[in-house]
mmCIF file of C-alpha atoms and ligand atoms in Angstrom:
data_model
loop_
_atom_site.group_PDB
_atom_site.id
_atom_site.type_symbol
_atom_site.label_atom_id
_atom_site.label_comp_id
_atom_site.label_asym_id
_atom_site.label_seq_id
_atom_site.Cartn_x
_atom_site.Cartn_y
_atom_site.Cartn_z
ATOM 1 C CA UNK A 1 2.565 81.538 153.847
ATOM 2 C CA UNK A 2 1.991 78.847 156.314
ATOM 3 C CA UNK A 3 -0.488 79.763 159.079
ATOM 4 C CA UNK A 4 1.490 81.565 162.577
ATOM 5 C CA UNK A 5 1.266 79.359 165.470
ATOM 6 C CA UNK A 6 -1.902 79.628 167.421
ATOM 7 C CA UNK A 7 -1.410 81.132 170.863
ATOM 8 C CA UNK A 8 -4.730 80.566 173.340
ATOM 9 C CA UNK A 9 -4.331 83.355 176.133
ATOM 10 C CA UNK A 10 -6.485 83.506 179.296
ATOM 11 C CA UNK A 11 -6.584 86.756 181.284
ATOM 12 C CA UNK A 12 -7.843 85.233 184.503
ATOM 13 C CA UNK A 13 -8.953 89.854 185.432
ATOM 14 C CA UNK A 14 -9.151 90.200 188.738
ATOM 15 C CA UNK A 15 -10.726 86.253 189.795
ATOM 16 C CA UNK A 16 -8.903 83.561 192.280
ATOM 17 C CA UNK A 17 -6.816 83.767 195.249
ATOM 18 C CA UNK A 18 -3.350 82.334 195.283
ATOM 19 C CA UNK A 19 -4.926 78.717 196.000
ATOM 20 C CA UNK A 20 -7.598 79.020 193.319
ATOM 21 C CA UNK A 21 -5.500 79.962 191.278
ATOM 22 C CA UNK A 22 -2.710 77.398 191.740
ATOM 23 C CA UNK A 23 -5.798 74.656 191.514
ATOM 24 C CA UNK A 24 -6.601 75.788 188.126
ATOM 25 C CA UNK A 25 -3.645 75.875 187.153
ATOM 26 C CA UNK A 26 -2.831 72.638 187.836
ATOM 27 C CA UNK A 27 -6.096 71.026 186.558
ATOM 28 C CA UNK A 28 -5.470 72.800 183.165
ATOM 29 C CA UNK A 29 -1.420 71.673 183.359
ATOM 30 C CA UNK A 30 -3.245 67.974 182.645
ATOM 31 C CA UNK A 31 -5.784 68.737 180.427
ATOM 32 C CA UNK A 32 -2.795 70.192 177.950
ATOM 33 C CA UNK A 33 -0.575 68.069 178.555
ATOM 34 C CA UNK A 34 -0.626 66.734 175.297
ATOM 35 C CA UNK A 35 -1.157 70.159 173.358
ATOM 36 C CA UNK A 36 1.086 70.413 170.352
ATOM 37 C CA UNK A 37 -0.437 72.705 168.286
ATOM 38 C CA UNK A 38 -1.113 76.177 169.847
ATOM 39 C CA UNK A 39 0.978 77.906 172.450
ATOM 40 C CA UNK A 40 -0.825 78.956 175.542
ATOM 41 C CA UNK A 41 -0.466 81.621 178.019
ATOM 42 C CA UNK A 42 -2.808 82.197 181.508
ATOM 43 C CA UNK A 43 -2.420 85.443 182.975
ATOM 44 C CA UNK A 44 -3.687 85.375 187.031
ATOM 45 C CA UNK A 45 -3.526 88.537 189.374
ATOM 46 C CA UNK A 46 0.063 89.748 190.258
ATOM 47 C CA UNK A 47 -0.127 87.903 193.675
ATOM 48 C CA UNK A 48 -0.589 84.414 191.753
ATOM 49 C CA UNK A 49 1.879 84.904 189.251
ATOM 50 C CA UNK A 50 5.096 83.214 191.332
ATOM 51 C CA UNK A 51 2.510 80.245 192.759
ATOM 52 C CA UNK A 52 1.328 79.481 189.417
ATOM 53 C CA UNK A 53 4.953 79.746 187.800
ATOM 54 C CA UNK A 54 5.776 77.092 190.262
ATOM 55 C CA UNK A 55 2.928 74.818 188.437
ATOM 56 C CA UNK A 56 3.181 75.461 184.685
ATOM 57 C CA UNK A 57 7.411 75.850 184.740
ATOM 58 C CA UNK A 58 8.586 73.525 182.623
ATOM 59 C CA UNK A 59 4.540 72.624 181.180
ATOM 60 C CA UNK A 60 3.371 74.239 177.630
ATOM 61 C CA UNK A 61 1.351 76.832 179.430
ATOM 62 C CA UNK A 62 3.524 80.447 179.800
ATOM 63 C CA UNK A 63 2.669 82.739 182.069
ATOM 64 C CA UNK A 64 1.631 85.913 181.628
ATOM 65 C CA UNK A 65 0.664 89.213 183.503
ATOM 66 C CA UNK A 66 -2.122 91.638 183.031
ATOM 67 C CA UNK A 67 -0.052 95.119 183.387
ATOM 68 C CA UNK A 68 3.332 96.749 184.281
ATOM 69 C CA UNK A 69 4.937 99.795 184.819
ATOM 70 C CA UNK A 70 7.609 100.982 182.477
ATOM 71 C CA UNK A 71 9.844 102.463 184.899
ATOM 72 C CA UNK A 72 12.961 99.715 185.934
ATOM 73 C CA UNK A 73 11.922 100.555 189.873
ATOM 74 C CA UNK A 74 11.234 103.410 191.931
ATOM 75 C CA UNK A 75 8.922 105.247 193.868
ATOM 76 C CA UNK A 76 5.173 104.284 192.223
ATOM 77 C CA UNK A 77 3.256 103.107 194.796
ATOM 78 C CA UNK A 78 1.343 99.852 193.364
ATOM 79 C CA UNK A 79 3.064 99.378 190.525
ATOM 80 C CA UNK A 80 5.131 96.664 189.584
ATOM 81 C CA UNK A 81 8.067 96.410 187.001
ATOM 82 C CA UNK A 82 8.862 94.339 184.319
ATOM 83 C CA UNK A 83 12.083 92.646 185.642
ATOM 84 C CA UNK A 84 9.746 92.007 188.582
ATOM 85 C CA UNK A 85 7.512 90.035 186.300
ATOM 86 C CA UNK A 86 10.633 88.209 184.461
ATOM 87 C CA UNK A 87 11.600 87.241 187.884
ATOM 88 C CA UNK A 88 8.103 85.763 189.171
ATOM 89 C CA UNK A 89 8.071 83.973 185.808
ATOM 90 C CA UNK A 90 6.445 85.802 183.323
ATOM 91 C CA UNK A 91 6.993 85.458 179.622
ATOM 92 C CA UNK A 92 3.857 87.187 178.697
ATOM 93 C CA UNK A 93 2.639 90.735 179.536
ATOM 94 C CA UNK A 94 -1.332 92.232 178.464
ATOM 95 C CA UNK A 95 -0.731 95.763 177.605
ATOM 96 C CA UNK A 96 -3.958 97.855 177.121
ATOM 97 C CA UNK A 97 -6.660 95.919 177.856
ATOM 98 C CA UNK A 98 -9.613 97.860 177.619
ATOM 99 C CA UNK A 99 -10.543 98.122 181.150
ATOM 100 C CA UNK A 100 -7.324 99.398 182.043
ATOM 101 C CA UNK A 101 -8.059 102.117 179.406
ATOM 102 C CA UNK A 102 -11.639 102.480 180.447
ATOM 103 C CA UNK A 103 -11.345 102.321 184.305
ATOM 104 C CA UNK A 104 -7.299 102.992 185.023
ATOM 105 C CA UNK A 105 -6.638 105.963 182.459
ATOM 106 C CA UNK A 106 -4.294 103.686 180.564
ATOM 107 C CA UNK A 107 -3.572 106.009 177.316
ATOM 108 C CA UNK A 108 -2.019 104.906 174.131
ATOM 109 C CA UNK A 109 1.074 106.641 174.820
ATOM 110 C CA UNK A 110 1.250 105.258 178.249
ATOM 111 C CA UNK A 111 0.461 101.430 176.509
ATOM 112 C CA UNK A 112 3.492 102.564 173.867
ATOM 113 C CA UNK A 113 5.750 102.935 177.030
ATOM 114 C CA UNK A 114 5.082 100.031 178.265
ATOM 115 C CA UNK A 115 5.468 98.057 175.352
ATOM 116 C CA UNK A 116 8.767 99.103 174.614
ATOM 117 C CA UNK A 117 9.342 98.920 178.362
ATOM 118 C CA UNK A 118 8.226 94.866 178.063
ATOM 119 C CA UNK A 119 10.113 94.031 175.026
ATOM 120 C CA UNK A 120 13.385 95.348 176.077
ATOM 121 C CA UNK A 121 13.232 92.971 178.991
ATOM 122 C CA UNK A 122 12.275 89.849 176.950
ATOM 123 C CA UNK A 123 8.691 89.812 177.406
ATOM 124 C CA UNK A 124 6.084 89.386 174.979
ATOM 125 C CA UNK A 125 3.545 91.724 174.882
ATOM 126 C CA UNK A 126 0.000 91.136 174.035
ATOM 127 C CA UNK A 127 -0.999 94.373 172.832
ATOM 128 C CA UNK A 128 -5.282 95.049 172.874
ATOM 129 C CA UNK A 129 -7.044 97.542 170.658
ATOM 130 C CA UNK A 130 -10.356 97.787 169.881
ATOM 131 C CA UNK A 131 -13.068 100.117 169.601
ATOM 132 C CA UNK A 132 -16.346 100.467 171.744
ATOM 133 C CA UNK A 133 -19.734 100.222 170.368
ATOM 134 C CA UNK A 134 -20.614 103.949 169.751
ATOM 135 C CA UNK A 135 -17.456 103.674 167.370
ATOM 136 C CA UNK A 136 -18.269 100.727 165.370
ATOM 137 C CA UNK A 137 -21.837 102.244 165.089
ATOM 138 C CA UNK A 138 -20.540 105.639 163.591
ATOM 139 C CA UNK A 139 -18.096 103.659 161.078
ATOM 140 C CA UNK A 140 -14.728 104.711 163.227
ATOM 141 C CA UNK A 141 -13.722 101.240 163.437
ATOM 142 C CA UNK A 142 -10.638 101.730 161.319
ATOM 143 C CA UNK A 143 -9.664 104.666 161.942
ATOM 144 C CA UNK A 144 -9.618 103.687 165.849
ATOM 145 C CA UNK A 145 -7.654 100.771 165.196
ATOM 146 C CA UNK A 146 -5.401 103.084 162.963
ATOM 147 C CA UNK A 147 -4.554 105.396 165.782
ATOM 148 C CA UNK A 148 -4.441 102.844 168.751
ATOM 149 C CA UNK A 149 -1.397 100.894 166.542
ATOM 150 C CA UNK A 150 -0.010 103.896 165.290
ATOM 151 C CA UNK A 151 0.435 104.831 168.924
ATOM 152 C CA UNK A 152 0.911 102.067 171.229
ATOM 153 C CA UNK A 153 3.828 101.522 168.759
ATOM 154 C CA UNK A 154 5.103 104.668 167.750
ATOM 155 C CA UNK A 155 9.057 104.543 167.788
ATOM 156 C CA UNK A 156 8.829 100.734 168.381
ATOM 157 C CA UNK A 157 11.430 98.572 166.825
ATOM 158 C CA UNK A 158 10.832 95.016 165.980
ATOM 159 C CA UNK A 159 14.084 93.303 166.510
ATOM 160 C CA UNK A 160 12.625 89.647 166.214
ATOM 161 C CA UNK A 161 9.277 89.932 163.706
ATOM 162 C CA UNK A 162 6.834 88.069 165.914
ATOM 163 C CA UNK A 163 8.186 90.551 168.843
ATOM 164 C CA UNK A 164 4.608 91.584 169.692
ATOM 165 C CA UNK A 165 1.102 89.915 169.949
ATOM 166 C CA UNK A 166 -1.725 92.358 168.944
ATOM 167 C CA UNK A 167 -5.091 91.316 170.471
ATOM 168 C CA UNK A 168 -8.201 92.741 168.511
ATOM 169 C CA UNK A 169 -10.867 92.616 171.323
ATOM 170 C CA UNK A 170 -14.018 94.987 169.944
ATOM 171 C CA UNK A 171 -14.846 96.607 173.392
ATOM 172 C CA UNK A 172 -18.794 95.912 172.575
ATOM 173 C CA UNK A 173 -17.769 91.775 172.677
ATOM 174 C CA UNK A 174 -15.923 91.766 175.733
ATOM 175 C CA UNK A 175 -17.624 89.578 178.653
ATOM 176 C CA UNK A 176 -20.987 90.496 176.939
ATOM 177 C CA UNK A 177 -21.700 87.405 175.311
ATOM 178 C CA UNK A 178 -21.823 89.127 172.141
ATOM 179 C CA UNK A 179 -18.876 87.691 170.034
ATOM 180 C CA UNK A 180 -18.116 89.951 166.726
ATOM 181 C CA UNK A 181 -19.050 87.813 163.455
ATOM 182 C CA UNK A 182 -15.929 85.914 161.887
ATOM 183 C CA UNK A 183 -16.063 88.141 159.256
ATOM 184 C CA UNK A 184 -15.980 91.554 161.651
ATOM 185 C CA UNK A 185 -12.940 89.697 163.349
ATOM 186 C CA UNK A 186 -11.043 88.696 159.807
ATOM 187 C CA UNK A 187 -11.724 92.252 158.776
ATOM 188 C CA UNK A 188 -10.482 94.078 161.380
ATOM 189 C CA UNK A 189 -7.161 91.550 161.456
ATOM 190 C CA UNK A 190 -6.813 92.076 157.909
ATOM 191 C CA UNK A 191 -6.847 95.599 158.544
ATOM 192 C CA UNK A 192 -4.557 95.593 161.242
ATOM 193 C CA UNK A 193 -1.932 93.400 159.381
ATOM 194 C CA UNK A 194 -2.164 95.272 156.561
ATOM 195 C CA UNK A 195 -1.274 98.635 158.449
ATOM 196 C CA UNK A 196 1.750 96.642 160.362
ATOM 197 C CA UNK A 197 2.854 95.813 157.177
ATOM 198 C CA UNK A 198 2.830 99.467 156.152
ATOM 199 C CA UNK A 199 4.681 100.455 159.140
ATOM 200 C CA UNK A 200 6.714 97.431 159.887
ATOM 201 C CA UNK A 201 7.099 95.589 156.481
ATOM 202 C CA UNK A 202 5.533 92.147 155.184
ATOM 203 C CA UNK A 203 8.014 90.346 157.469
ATOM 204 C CA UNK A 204 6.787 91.698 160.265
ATOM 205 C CA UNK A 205 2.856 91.479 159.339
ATOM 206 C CA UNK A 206 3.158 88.049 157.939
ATOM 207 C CA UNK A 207 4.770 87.253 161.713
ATOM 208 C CA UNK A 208 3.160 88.934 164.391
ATOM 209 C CA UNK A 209 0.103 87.045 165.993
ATOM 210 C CA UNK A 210 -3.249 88.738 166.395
ATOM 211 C CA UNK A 211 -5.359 87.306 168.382
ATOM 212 C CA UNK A 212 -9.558 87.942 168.628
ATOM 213 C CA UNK A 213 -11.020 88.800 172.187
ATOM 214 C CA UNK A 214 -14.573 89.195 172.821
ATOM 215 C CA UNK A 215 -16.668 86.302 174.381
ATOM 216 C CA UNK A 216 -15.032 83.457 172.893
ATOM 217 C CA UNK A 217 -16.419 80.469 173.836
ATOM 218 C CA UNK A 218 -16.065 76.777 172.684
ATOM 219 C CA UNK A 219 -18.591 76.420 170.717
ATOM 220 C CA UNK A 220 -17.102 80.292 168.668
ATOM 221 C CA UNK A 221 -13.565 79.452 169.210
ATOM 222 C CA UNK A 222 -13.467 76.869 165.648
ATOM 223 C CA UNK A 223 -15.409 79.431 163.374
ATOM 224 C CA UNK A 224 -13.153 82.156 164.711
ATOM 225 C CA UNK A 225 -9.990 80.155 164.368
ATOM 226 C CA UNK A 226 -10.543 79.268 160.619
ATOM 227 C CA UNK A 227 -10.144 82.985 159.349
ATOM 228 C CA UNK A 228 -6.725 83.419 157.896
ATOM 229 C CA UNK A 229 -6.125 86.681 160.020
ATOM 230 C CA UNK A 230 -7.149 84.955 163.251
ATOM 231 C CA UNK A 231 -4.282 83.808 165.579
ATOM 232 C CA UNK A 232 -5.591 83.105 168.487
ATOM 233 C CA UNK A 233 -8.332 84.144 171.226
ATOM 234 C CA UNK A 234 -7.654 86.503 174.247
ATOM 235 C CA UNK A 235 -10.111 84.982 176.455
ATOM 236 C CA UNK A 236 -11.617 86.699 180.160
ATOM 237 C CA UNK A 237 -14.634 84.409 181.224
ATOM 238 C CA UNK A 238 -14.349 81.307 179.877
ATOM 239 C CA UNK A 239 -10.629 80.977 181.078
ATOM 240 C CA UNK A 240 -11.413 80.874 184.471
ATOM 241 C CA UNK A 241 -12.339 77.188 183.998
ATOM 242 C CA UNK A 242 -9.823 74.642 183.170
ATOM 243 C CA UNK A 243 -12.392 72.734 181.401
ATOM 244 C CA UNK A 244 -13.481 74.969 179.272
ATOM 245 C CA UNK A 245 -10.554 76.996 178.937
ATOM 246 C CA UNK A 246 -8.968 73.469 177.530
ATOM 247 C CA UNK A 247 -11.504 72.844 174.943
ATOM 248 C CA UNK A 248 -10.819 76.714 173.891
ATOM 249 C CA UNK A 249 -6.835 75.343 173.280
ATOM 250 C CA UNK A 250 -7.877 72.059 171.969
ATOM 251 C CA UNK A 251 -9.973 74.458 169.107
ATOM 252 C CA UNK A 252 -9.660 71.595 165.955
ATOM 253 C CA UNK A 253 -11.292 68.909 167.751
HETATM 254 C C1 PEP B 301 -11.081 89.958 177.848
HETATM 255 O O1 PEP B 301 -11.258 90.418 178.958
HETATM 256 O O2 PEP B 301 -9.996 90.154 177.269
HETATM 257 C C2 PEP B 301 -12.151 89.193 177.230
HETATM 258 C C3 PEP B 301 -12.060 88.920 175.962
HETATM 259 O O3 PEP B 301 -13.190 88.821 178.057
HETATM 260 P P1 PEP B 301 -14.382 87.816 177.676
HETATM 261 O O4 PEP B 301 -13.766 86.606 177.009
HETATM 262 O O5 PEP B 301 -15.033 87.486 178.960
HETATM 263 O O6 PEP B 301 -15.286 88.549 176.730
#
């Protein structure tokens, strides 16, 4: 089957104030402007999101958020909900990122919530799993992956097949400098598609976009991008400049 469409995500972490953030995202509004071939997404702290929606609306770049709360609205003191986000502009939500799991207590069942939470109000979630290095060192890679899809999307229910973006980020890679190998990433994407297809069908597998995080750079981003699992990059560091960030979305040059 023909290749998914590439989708280049930047998750901006907790970096730039609201004018930073609206300067970056206008420098990187021209450097795409003439992207055709990958979708994009930039995800800046929840205080940025309605600036920066006022830059990209209407551009190729979507915006997207780095957590949510699956509750509609209520009494949760610091969270924020997703009709919240789909009101400041968000089409994109990162569910699970590791430091959320490693620093926040964010759970696989909690992550499951809040995908189904996401999806149900038209947002795209990019879903990370991934395991740390003790993991990959005592051969648990797989069966990590296994359990973190199994249970961030228990009960889920694809109603369009490309409903959810899984992000592979091994946690070892992650702002390290120490990307996985092309053939760790296609591995591990091969054996994540091929357990969505188990529990979703081929439609779904063949569909859904997984994307590789874990120190993607420019000069990675090519190698990465050939493997016939890889989607896309989840990027931290090198999104936070436009310039690079662009050469990370214009990948086949
Ligand atoms: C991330 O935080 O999702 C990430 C992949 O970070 P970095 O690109 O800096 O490794």
């Amino acid at each position: 089957m023909a290749k998914r469409r590439p989708l280049i995500a930047g998750n901006w972490k907790m970096f730039k104030t609201c004018e930073e953030s609206v300067e970056s995202a206008q420098k990187l509004k021209t450097l795409v402007a003439d992207v055709d071939a990958a979708d994009i997404m930039i995800a800046p702290t929840f205080t940025s999101l309605f600036p920066v929606h006022g830059v990209v609306k209407g551009s190729r770049i979507g915006l997207g958020a780095q957590n949510l709360h699956w509750q509609k609205e209520g009494a949760f003191t610091g969270e924020i909900s997703c009709d919240m986000l789909v009101s400041a502009g968000c089409r994109y939500v990162i569910v699970g990122h590791s430091e959320r799991r490693q620093f926040f207590g964010e759970t696989d069942e909690s992550v499951n919530r809040k995908i189904r939470a996401a999806v149900s109000a038209g947002l795209l979630p990019v879903f990370c799993i991934g395991e740390t290095e003790a993991q990959r060192e005592s051969g648990e890679t797989f069966s990590v992956l296994d359990k973190q899809v199994r249970d961030g999307l228990k009960d889920f229910v694809f109603d369009a097949p490309a409903g959810v973006v899984v992000a592979y980020e091994p946690v070892w890679a992650i702002g390290t400098g120490k990307t996985a190998t092309r053939e760790q990433a296609q591995e591990a994407h091969a054996y994540i598609r091929s357990l969505l297809e188990t529990l979703f069908g081929k439609p779904v597998a063949d569909a859904v976009r997984i994307l590789y995080g874990g120190s993607v750079k420019p000069d990675n981003v090519k190698a990465l991008m050939e493997m016939p699992d890889v989607d896309g990059a989840l990027v931290g560091g090198a999104s936070l400049d436009p310039e690079t960030f662009s050469k990370l979305v214009f990948f086949n040059d």
